[in-house]
mmCIF file of C-alpha atoms in Angstrom:
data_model
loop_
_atom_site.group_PDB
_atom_site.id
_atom_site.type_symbol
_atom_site.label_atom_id
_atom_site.label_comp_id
_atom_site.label_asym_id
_atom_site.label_seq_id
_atom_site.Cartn_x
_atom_site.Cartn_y
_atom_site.Cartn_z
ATOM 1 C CA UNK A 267 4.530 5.260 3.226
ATOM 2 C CA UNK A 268 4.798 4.182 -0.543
ATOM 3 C CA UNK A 269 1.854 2.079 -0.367
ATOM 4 C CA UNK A 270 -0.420 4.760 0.985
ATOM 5 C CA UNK A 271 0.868 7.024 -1.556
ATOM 6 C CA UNK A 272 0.192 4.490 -4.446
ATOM 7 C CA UNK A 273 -3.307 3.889 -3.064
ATOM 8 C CA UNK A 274 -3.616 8.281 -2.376
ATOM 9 C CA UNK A 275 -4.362 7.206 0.849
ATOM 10 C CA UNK A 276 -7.850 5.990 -0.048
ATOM 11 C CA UNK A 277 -9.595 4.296 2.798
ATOM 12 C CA UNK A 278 -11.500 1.770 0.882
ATOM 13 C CA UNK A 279 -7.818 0.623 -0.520
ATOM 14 C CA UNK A 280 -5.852 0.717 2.566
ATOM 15 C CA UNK A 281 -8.859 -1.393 4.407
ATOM 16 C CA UNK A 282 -9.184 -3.632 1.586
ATOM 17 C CA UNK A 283 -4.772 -3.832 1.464
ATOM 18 C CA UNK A 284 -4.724 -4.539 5.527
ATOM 19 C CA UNK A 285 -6.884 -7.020 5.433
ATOM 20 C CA UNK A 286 -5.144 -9.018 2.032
ATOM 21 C CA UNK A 287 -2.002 -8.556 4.694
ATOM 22 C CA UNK A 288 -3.878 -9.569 7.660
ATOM 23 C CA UNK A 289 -5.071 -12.547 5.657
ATOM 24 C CA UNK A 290 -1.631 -13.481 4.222
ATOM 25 C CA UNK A 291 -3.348 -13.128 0.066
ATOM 26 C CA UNK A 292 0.166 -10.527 -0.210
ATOM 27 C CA UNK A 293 3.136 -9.933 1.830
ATOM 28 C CA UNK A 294 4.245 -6.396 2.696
ATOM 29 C CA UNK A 295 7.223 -7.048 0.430
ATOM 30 C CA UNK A 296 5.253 -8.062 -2.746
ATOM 31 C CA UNK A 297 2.711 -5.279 -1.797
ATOM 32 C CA UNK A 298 5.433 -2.682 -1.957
ATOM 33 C CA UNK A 299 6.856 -4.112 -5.317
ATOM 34 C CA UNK A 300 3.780 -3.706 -6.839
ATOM 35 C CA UNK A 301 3.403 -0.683 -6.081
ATOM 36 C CA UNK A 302 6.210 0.396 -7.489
ATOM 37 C CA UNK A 303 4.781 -0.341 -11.224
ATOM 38 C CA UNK A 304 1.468 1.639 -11.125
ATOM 39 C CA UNK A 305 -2.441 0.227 -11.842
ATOM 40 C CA UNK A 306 -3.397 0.472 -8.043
ATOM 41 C CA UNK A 307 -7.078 -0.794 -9.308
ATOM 42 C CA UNK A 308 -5.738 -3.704 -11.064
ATOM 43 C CA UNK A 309 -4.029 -5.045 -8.061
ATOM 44 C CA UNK A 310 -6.594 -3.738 -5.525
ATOM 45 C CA UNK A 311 -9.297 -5.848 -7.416
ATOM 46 C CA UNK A 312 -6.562 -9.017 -7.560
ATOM 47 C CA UNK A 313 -6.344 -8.636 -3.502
ATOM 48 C CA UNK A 314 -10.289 -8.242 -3.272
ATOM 49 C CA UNK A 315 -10.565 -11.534 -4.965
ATOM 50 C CA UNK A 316 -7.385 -12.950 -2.993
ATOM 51 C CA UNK A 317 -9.187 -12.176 0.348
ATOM 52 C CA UNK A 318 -13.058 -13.178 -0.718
ATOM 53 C CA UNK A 319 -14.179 -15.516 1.637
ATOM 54 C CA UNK A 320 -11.475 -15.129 4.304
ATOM 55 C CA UNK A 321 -13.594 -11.857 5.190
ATOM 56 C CA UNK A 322 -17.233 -11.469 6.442
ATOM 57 C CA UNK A 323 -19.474 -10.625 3.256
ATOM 58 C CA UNK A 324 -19.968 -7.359 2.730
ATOM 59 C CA UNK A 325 -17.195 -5.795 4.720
ATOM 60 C CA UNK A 326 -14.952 -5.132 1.486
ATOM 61 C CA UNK A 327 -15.647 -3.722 -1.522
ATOM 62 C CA UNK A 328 -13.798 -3.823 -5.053
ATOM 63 C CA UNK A 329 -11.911 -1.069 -5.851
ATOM 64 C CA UNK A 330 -13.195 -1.348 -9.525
ATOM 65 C CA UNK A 331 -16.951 -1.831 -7.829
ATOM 66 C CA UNK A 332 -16.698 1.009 -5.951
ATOM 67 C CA UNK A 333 -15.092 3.202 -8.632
ATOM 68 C CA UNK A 334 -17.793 2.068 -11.121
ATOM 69 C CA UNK A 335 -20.954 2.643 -9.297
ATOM 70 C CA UNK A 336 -20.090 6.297 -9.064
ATOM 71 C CA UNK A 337 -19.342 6.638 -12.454
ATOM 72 C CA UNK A 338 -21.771 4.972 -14.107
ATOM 73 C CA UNK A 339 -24.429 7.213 -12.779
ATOM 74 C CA UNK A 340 -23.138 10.175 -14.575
ATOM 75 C CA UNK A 341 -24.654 10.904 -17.499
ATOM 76 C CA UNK A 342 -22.754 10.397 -20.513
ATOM 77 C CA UNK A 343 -20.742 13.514 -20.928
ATOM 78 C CA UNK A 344 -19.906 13.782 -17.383
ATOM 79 C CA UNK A 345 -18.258 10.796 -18.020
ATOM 80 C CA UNK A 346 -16.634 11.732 -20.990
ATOM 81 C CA UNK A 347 -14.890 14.780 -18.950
ATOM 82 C CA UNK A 348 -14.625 12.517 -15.532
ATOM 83 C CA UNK A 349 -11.935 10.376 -18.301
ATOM 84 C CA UNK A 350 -10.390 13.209 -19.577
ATOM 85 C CA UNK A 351 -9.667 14.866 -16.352
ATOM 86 C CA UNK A 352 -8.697 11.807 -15.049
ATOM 87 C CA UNK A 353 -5.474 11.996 -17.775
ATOM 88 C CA UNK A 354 -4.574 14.707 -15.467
ATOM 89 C CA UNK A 355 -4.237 13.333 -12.061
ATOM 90 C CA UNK A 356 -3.090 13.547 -9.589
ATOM 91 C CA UNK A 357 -1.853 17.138 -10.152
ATOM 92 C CA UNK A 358 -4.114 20.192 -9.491
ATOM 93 C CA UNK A 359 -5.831 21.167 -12.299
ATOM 94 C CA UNK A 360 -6.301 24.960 -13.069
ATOM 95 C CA UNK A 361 -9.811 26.892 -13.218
ATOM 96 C CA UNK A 362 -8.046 28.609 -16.637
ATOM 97 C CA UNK A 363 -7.205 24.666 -18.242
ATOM 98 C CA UNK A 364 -10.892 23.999 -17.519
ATOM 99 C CA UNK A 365 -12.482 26.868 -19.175
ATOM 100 C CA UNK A 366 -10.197 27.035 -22.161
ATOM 101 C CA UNK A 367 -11.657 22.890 -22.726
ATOM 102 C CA UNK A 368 -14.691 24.965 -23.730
ATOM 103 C CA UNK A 369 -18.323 24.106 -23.164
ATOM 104 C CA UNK A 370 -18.364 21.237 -25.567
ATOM 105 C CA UNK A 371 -15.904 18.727 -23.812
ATOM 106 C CA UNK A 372 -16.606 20.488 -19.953
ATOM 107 C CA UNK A 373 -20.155 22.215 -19.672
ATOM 108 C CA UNK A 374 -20.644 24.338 -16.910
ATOM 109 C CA UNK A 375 -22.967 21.707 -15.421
ATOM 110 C CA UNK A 376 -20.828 18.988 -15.488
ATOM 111 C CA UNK A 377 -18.069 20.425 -14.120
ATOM 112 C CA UNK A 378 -20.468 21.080 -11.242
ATOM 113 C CA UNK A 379 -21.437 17.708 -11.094
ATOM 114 C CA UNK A 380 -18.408 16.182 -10.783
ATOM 115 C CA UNK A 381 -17.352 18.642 -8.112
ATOM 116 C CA UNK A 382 -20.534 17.259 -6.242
ATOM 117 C CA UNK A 383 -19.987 13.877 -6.569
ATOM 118 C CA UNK A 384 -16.449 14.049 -5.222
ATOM 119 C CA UNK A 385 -15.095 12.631 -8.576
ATOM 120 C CA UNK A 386 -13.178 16.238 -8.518
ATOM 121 C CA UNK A 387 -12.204 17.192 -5.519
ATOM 122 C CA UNK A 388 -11.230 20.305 -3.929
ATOM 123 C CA UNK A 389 -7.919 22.245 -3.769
ATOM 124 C CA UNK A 390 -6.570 25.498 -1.641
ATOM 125 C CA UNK A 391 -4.037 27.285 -0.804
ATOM 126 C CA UNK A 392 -2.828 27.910 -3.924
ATOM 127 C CA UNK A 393 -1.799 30.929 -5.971
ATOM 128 C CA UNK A 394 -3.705 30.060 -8.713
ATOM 129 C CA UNK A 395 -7.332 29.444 -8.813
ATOM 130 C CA UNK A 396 -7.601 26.143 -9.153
ATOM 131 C CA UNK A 397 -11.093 23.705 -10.428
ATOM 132 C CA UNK A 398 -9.923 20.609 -8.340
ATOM 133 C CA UNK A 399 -8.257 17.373 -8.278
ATOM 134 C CA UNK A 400 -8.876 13.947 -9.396
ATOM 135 C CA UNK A 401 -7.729 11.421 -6.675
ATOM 136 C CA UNK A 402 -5.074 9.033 -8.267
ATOM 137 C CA UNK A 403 -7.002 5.730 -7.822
ATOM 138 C CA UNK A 404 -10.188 7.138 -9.493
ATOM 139 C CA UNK A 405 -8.116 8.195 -12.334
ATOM 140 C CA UNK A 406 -6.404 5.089 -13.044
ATOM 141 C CA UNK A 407 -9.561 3.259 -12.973
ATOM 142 C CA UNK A 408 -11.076 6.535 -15.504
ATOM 143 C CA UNK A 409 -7.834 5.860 -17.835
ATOM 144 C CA UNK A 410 -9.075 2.189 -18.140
ATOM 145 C CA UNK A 411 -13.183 3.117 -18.764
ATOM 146 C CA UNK A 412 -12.539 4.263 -21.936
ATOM 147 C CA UNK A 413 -13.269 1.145 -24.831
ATOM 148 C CA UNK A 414 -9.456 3.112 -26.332
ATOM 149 C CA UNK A 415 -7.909 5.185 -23.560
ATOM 150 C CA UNK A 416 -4.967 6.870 -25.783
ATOM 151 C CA UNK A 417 -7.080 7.521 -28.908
ATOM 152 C CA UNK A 418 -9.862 9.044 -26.470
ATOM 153 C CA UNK A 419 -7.213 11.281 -24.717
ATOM 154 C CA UNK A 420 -6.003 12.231 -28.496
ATOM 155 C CA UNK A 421 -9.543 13.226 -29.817
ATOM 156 C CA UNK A 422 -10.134 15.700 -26.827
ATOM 157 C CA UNK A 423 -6.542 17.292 -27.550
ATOM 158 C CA UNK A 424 -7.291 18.281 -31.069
ATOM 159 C CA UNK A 425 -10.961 19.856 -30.621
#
């Protein structure tokens, strides 16, 4: 179950993980090790390339690929809030914590838009009204698209 839990039980990862198993790139044992240090995207991208050409083209895709596509096609401050929220995974994160981020780092449209494009997904059941949740594989791979992922977290903490 750790492995599915490192990957948040992502179906791209856990296809792309069975078949670096099936393939012998990783063994079950290493797998779990690894998992136990963080940066799923790191190592789903090393078993990507482990496995490329032991796998019909086209049937896998990159973690990082995958990841990136979506991102890219937000404009650029939806992916200025996509890596801030992303700082927050893979916890729930609060309608109240949004709002009080103000329109400047998380306008109303963007936190629309990234509600759309499943980059924030949704959460019930709760007591408190919460804005969503940002899977833990897309966030690791949002901590990393910043050109300086600390000092980025540390300018939206101050505004």
């Amino acid at each position: 179950m750790w492995i599915a839990e490192w990957v948040g039980e992502w179906p791209l990862a856990l296809e792309l993980l069975n078949a670096a198993l099936r393939e012998g790139a990783i063994t079950a044992r290493e797998l779990l090790e690894l998992s136990r240090d963080g940066d799923p995207v790191g190592e789903l991208d090393r078993q990507m390339e482990a496995v490329h050409g032991a796998v019909p083209e086209g049937m896998l895709r990159g973690a990082t690929e995958a990841l990136g596509i979506s991102y890219q096609r937000l404009p650029p401050e939806g992916r200025a809030a996509a890596r801030l929220l992303g700082w927050l995974a893979p916890d729930s994160i609060p309608v109240r914590l949004v709002s009080a981020l103000g329109e400047e780092l998380m306008p109303r449209q963007v936190r629309v838009l990234l509600r759309a494009r499943s980059l924030v997904s949704s959460v019930g059941g709760v007591d408190v009204e919460m804005y969503g949740r940002v899977h833990r594989v897309l966030a690791d791979y949002l901590r990393g698209a910043a050109d300086h992922p600390t000092a980025s977290c540390a300018r939206s903490a101050t505004r």
